Amino acid sequence: MFHQSNSLKTVYSASKSFNEVALRSKPRSGFYIAKPAEKLTYESSSSLLEMVYVNSRKPGVIPLTIDSPSCLLSFDRKLRAEELQLSNITFNSPLKQGILYGDSDLRAAVAHRYTSDLDNSWDPSDVFITDSYHSSLLAAAKVYSQRRGSAIVESPCSWAIIKALETLNLNILELPVIPGSGLNLTYLISLLSSTNIAFAILSSHINSPTGTAIPVEQKHKVACLFTQAGIPIIENDIYGDLYFGDEQPLYYRDIIDPEQLIICSSFDKIIGPPASFGMILCKNGNDILRKILLSHTNKISSPTRQKAIGNLISNGQVMRNIHNLRNLLKAKMLKMHDLLQKYLPLGCSYHLPQGGAVFWVKLPEEVDSSVLLERLMKKGIVVAPGHLFSSTIRYANYIRISYATDWTMDIEKSINCLAEDIKVLIKKPSRSMIEYSPA
């Protein structure tokens, strides 16, 4: 794709060097040549996750599965500019043990940002930077897995969490999230009273993929239950800033003793792939966490980039970007909602997301989302089948659709194709109207 602004004549002339191309226009940017989509491969020998991941990143593919909010509002230019400013500074001092856990300025900035008051304060020494979100989850889970027992996760659940826990061979217990309502507390009480639980991984506010904001009353009840049982929580804060309400929500860290809590998050959802570092905030278990990170040689690169991210957090630019990103995400969510209402057949349902970047769509019972994926891939479209969001055989008739995707592509056409394939898989195709529940 040509990224510079070009006239239609210039781009058309250049396109003659390709056999098959599509011309696209982008407001205030010019015309672009889009390469034809690569052929997608549906191989039964590959894992479903690998197949979705690999194919959704091929050129020309319409990736309705990509959960990348930052693609809607690039922060790359500001990050690069800050890096350039810092590039003249030489980092020739001998490697200290502290640098293994991240740049000191970045750790200080994160600690300050998560400190809400004197009772909920964090020190830079409580912050650990890792090479990725997955590494953060894995390290945090290892701290608490020494307690022995099962791990509770929300269901549906991010495949990153499932993968991390399966790597540690931990028994996973799934706590249902009722879209639009929150956690199934009756089932949680049953789990806590009948099973040996080592820890739980819970969303700080927005569950993904359902887009459900966990209500304040539920958080207080959950905090009370886990405190009484003496079971620690890993607070998954990766979507904590991406809510659509006007007021900042209450997080578990605001009401749970920090000694019984580890926070995991990442920078890439709000800054972008260049900031793919993970982060952990941990008070009780620091020594164990340090040993875990040291034993696995925590290879976090780009010290200049880390320092640049720390500066952008400290000077408020990251928070301003988050505010703008929330507004943009909400606008794209409503735009996708209109398309889903227009095209999806009767029998499909969803709740309007209260945050995050995706819709969690329930299909008619007879529609297998993996079969739907296979059909769509022949048309250069990739969605995330519901099978990926559980450690058991659940959600076969669900799909995750992202509205944080490349809207310069023909998203409306892809939703129409999705709807037509669903109709083919339904025993009795119906009219183009669907049920949805407002947030």
XYZ file of C-alpha atoms in Angstrom:
439
model
C 0.000 0.000 0.000
C 1.276 3.485 -0.825
C 1.168 5.490 2.390
C 1.906 8.941 1.053
C -0.832 11.208 -0.253
C -1.265 10.752 -4.011
C -3.565 11.972 -6.727
C -5.932 9.504 -8.353
C -4.014 9.741 -11.657
C -0.678 8.957 -9.985
C -2.044 5.996 -8.078
C -3.870 4.634 -11.133
C -0.659 4.771 -13.165
C 1.264 2.967 -10.437
C -1.443 0.329 -10.128
C -0.717 -0.895 -13.650
C 2.349 -2.657 -12.269
C 0.036 -4.999 -10.337
C -2.211 -7.625 -11.867
C -5.025 -7.213 -9.359
C -5.423 -4.205 -7.130
C -8.148 -2.145 -5.554
C -8.070 1.622 -5.333
C -9.210 3.134 -2.063
C -9.581 6.695 -0.933
C -8.949 7.927 2.579
C -10.298 11.346 3.653
C -7.577 14.014 3.806
C -4.933 11.439 2.913
C -5.334 10.718 -0.783
C -5.712 7.516 -2.765
C -4.200 4.150 -1.951
C -3.406 0.923 -3.724
C -4.573 -2.091 -1.763
C -2.866 -5.366 -2.525
C -5.187 -8.278 -3.283
C -5.977 -10.491 -0.313
C -3.740 -13.484 0.181
C -5.414 -16.864 0.021
C -6.531 -17.937 3.484
C -5.852 -21.463 4.650
C -8.238 -23.480 6.798
C -6.182 -26.434 7.981
C -7.699 -28.964 10.341
C -4.205 -29.865 11.547
C -3.621 -26.339 12.880
C -5.000 -25.135 16.178
C -8.027 -22.889 15.766
C -6.259 -20.039 17.591
C -3.180 -20.294 15.365
C -5.316 -20.374 12.241
C -7.267 -17.257 13.255
C -4.130 -15.415 14.350
C -2.097 -16.137 11.215
C -4.851 -15.557 8.657
C -6.163 -12.348 10.222
C -2.758 -10.744 9.678
C -2.435 -11.511 5.971
C -2.494 -8.541 3.547
C -5.880 -7.645 2.113
C -7.834 -9.681 4.670
C -10.758 -8.037 6.470
C -9.873 -8.860 10.089
C -13.135 -8.643 12.011
C -11.352 -10.477 14.799
C -8.517 -8.012 15.514
C -8.933 -6.544 18.999
C -6.599 -3.563 18.642
C -8.188 -0.314 19.892
C -5.025 1.671 19.211
C -5.405 1.091 15.454
C -8.223 3.657 15.508
C -6.024 6.388 16.972
C -2.328 5.958 16.350
C 0.015 7.150 19.078
C 3.101 6.084 17.139
C 4.112 9.566 16.023
C 4.166 10.979 19.555
C 6.008 7.938 20.845
C 8.618 8.130 18.075
C 9.083 11.864 18.657
C 9.656 11.287 22.362
C 12.113 8.480 21.576
C 13.977 10.745 19.175
C 14.320 13.374 21.877
C 15.747 10.788 24.228
C 18.020 9.169 21.637
C 20.860 11.574 22.393
C 20.949 10.359 25.968
C 23.463 7.555 26.406
C 22.535 4.553 28.484
C 26.063 3.303 29.079
C 25.791 2.763 32.811
C 26.455 -0.798 33.974
C 23.384 -3.067 33.959
C 21.771 -2.910 37.368
C 19.433 -5.521 38.788
C 16.576 -3.008 38.792
C 16.673 -2.589 35.011
C 15.676 -6.239 34.688
C 12.275 -5.155 35.946
C 11.921 -2.164 33.624
C 13.061 1.422 33.204
C 12.932 3.332 36.504
C 11.071 6.310 34.985
C 8.414 4.059 33.489
C 7.975 2.156 36.747
C 7.623 5.432 38.650
C 5.071 6.763 36.147
C 2.978 3.576 36.365
C 3.112 3.581 40.176
C 1.956 7.216 40.294
C -0.855 6.577 37.826
C -2.230 3.643 39.833
C -1.999 5.455 43.177
C -5.445 6.834 44.020
C -4.912 7.818 47.693
C -2.718 7.094 50.709
C -4.547 3.844 51.407
C -4.156 2.691 47.804
C -0.625 3.769 46.971
C 1.969 2.014 44.871
C 5.733 2.368 44.956
C 7.962 2.094 41.856
C 9.483 -1.021 43.446
C 6.005 -2.622 43.265
C 5.971 -2.252 39.456
C 7.502 -4.807 37.084
C 7.733 -4.349 33.308
C 7.772 -7.473 31.139
C 8.232 -8.118 27.434
C 4.516 -8.794 26.836
C 1.052 -9.038 28.356
C 1.272 -12.836 28.144
C 4.512 -12.797 30.161
C 2.846 -10.647 32.829
C -0.089 -13.033 33.147
C 2.214 -16.030 33.266
C 4.470 -14.543 35.949
C 1.535 -13.382 38.112
C -0.139 -16.783 37.841
C 3.114 -18.473 38.883
C 3.223 -16.371 42.069
C -0.190 -17.595 43.187
C -0.001 -21.100 41.707
C 2.356 -22.002 44.553
C -0.736 -21.972 46.790
C -1.976 -25.076 44.919
C -5.556 -25.351 43.757
C -7.704 -24.332 40.807
C -7.872 -20.954 39.094
C -11.176 -19.139 38.577
C -11.572 -17.134 35.369
C -14.492 -15.256 33.858
C -16.325 -17.029 31.071
C -16.146 -16.193 28.235
C -12.502 -15.397 28.769
C -9.595 -13.938 26.819
C -7.611 -16.661 25.067
C -4.406 -15.054 26.438
C -5.525 -15.921 29.980
C -6.540 -19.457 29.026
C -3.229 -20.027 27.261
C -1.216 -18.772 30.252
C -3.035 -21.031 32.708
C -2.855 -24.052 30.421
C 0.904 -23.482 30.121
C 1.104 -23.931 33.907
C -1.166 -27.026 33.760
C -3.607 -25.394 36.164
C -7.173 -26.573 36.511
C -9.437 -23.811 35.162
C -12.881 -23.135 36.647
C -15.077 -20.837 34.579
C -17.280 -18.223 36.262
C -20.083 -17.237 33.872
C -20.436 -13.600 32.871
C -24.033 -12.702 32.060
C -23.782 -10.199 29.176
C -25.104 -6.815 30.226
C -25.548 -7.919 33.877
C -22.230 -9.092 35.299
C -20.975 -12.134 37.181
C -23.024 -15.140 38.259
C -22.510 -14.645 42.016
C -24.565 -17.701 42.982
C -22.195 -19.909 41.013
C -19.168 -18.092 42.466
C -20.350 -18.772 46.025
C -20.782 -22.430 45.091
C -17.240 -22.627 43.703
C -15.674 -20.964 46.743
C -17.481 -23.238 49.177
C -16.900 -26.539 47.402
C -13.525 -26.286 45.653
C -9.920 -25.605 46.610
C -9.178 -22.297 44.879
C -5.646 -20.937 44.520
C -6.590 -17.593 42.938
C -8.891 -15.890 40.454
C -8.278 -13.721 37.405
C -11.004 -11.078 37.141
C -11.474 -8.074 34.861
C -10.931 -4.743 36.598
C -14.069 -3.364 34.942
C -14.803 -4.457 31.350
C -15.060 -8.142 30.574
C -13.829 -9.065 27.140
C -15.279 -10.359 24.882
C -18.773 -9.579 26.223
C -18.090 -5.852 26.736
C -19.912 -6.091 30.076
C -19.039 -3.614 32.828
C -19.057 -5.405 36.191
C -21.473 -3.463 38.454
C -20.134 -1.722 41.577
C -22.397 -3.699 43.940
C -21.069 -6.961 42.507
C -17.468 -5.859 42.932
C -18.073 -5.156 46.617
C -19.657 -8.592 47.067
C -16.842 -10.304 45.148
C -14.199 -8.445 47.162
C -15.906 -9.498 50.402
C -16.168 -13.154 49.329
C -12.516 -13.426 48.312
C -11.272 -11.530 51.376
C -13.236 -13.804 53.738
C -11.932 -16.882 51.928
C -8.346 -15.561 51.916
C -8.072 -16.084 48.169
C -6.013 -13.568 46.148
C -7.107 -11.968 42.882
C -5.171 -11.134 39.727
C -6.883 -8.006 38.402
C -6.810 -8.020 34.605
C -6.661 -4.304 33.796
C -5.968 -4.473 30.060
C -9.382 -2.903 29.237
C -9.707 -0.936 32.470
C -9.437 2.450 30.733
C -11.679 1.601 27.787
C -15.117 2.200 29.306
C -17.909 4.270 27.772
C -19.312 5.854 30.942
C -18.629 9.432 31.998
C -17.277 8.582 35.444
C -14.180 6.577 36.282
C -15.318 3.155 37.534
C -14.516 1.458 40.804
C -11.783 -1.146 40.415
C -11.038 -4.156 42.608
C -7.771 -2.497 43.640
C -9.808 0.301 45.217
C -11.556 -2.040 47.664
C -9.258 -5.049 48.129
C -6.179 -5.108 50.343
C -3.202 -4.631 47.974
C -1.503 -7.486 49.798
C -4.176 -9.810 48.329
C -3.965 -8.484 44.784
C -1.750 -8.455 41.704
C -2.555 -6.152 38.767
C -1.699 -7.180 35.203
C -1.965 -4.989 32.133
C -0.249 -3.842 28.956
C 0.397 -0.630 27.042
C -0.394 -1.786 23.515
C -4.197 -1.454 23.722
C -3.923 2.299 24.289
C -0.583 3.155 22.683
C -0.117 0.522 19.995
C 2.066 -2.472 19.037
C 5.354 -0.531 19.478
C 4.461 -0.428 23.189
C 3.822 -4.147 23.578
C 5.348 -4.332 27.069
C 3.354 -5.922 29.856
C 3.244 -4.688 33.426
C 2.629 -6.135 36.871
C 1.857 -4.317 40.119
C 2.510 -6.494 43.145
C 3.128 -5.800 46.849
C 2.870 -9.174 48.578
C 5.022 -11.611 46.627
C 7.645 -9.218 45.304
C 10.500 -11.560 46.185
C 8.809 -14.524 44.506
C 8.008 -12.439 41.439
C 11.613 -11.220 41.150
C 12.875 -14.799 41.258
C 10.353 -15.836 38.602
C 11.364 -13.004 36.287
C 15.071 -13.634 36.886
C 14.797 -17.375 36.337
C 13.097 -16.822 32.989
C 15.469 -14.030 31.949
C 12.930 -11.234 31.578
C 14.169 -9.886 28.238
C 12.618 -6.446 28.002
C 14.290 -4.469 25.238
C 14.162 -0.849 24.062
C 15.118 1.079 27.223
C 14.672 4.345 25.306
C 11.137 3.395 24.311
C 10.294 2.424 27.879
C 11.557 5.783 29.118
C 9.591 7.550 26.370
C 6.382 5.777 27.450
C 7.088 6.795 31.045
C 7.484 10.439 29.993
C 4.253 10.390 27.975
C 2.361 8.965 30.956
C 3.869 11.535 33.322
C 3.136 14.564 31.130
C -0.498 13.538 30.616
C -0.358 12.779 26.895
C -1.314 9.124 27.363
C -4.402 10.050 29.410
C -5.498 12.566 26.767
C -5.070 9.881 24.117
C -7.140 7.449 26.203
C -9.959 10.000 26.482
C -9.996 10.535 22.709
C -9.748 6.793 22.086
C -12.796 6.111 24.280
C -14.885 8.564 22.258
C -13.697 7.067 18.981
C -14.332 3.499 20.146
C -17.872 4.384 21.191
C -18.544 5.993 17.788
C -17.248 2.896 15.948
C -19.233 0.638 18.258
C -22.453 2.442 17.314
C -21.493 2.300 13.642
C -20.959 -1.468 13.855
C -24.208 -1.801 15.796
C -26.055 -0.183 12.878
C -24.493 -2.675 10.446
C -25.312 -5.666 12.624
C -28.900 -4.468 12.938
C -29.127 -3.992 9.198
C -27.780 -7.354 8.074
C -27.771 -10.119 10.698
C -30.726 -12.533 10.538
C -33.338 -13.253 13.179
C -31.995 -15.592 15.840
C -28.786 -13.634 16.416
C -28.499 -11.543 19.566
C -26.022 -9.385 21.477
C -25.756 -6.685 24.120
C -24.369 -3.266 23.345
C -20.812 -3.194 24.753
C -20.255 -0.914 27.750
C -16.595 -0.666 26.847
C -13.776 -2.512 25.112
C -13.496 -3.037 21.361
C -15.696 -5.990 20.392
C -19.222 -7.361 20.067
C -20.032 -10.793 21.495
C -22.662 -12.152 19.131
C -24.797 -15.196 19.863
C -25.795 -17.141 16.742
C -28.692 -19.587 16.356
C -27.970 -22.890 18.119
C -27.472 -24.837 14.880
C -24.702 -22.523 13.637
C -21.174 -23.694 14.488
C -18.864 -20.677 14.491
C -15.868 -22.713 13.309
C -17.847 -23.811 10.235
C -18.868 -20.187 9.719
C -15.213 -19.149 9.910
C -14.280 -21.684 7.239
C -16.893 -20.242 4.877
C -15.868 -16.636 5.541
C -12.176 -17.323 5.048
C -12.910 -18.278 1.447
C -14.066 -14.665 1.026
C -11.067 -13.104 2.761
C -12.892 -12.419 6.047
C -11.820 -13.606 9.502
C -13.919 -13.627 12.676
C -13.072 -15.119 16.072
C -15.117 -18.286 16.802
C -16.552 -18.620 20.296
C -14.625 -21.869 20.885
C -11.515 -19.759 21.572
C -12.972 -18.103 24.658
C -13.347 -21.133 26.889
C -11.137 -23.957 28.116
C -14.071 -26.329 27.608
C -16.478 -26.980 24.751
C -18.567 -23.840 25.065
C -19.698 -20.954 22.905
C -19.722 -22.950 19.670
C -22.517 -20.703 18.429
C -20.848 -17.398 19.355
C -18.487 -15.088 17.479
C -16.451 -12.071 18.462
C -16.613 -9.136 16.054
C -14.246 -6.210 16.468
C -15.162 -2.610 15.755
C -11.558 -1.579 16.408
C -10.545 -2.579 12.920
C -9.501 -0.979 9.623
C -12.575 1.002 8.578
C -10.963 2.014 5.268
C -11.839 -1.532 4.173
C -15.347 -2.502 3.109
C -16.646 -3.450 6.542
C -20.296 -3.194 5.494
C -19.774 -5.722 2.703
C -18.016 -8.091 5.112
C -20.935 -7.912 7.581
C -23.328 -8.606 4.722
C -21.234 -11.666 3.740
C -21.233 -12.771 7.376
C -25.019 -12.510 7.512
C -25.501 -14.427 4.268
C -23.299 -17.275 5.474
C -25.184 -17.429 8.772
C -28.442 -17.731 6.819
C -27.011 -20.627 4.818
C -26.133 -22.424 8.063
C -29.548 -21.797 9.611
C -32.087 -24.485 8.858
C -34.728 -21.876 8.053
C -33.255 -18.575 6.814
C -35.100 -15.549 8.169
C -35.522 -11.861 7.548
C -32.767 -9.349 8.293
C -33.745 -8.290 11.795
C -32.000 -9.229 15.037
C -32.581 -8.882 18.730
C -30.233 -6.813 20.857
C -30.211 -5.492 24.370
C -29.080 -1.924 25.028
C -26.308 -1.312 27.531
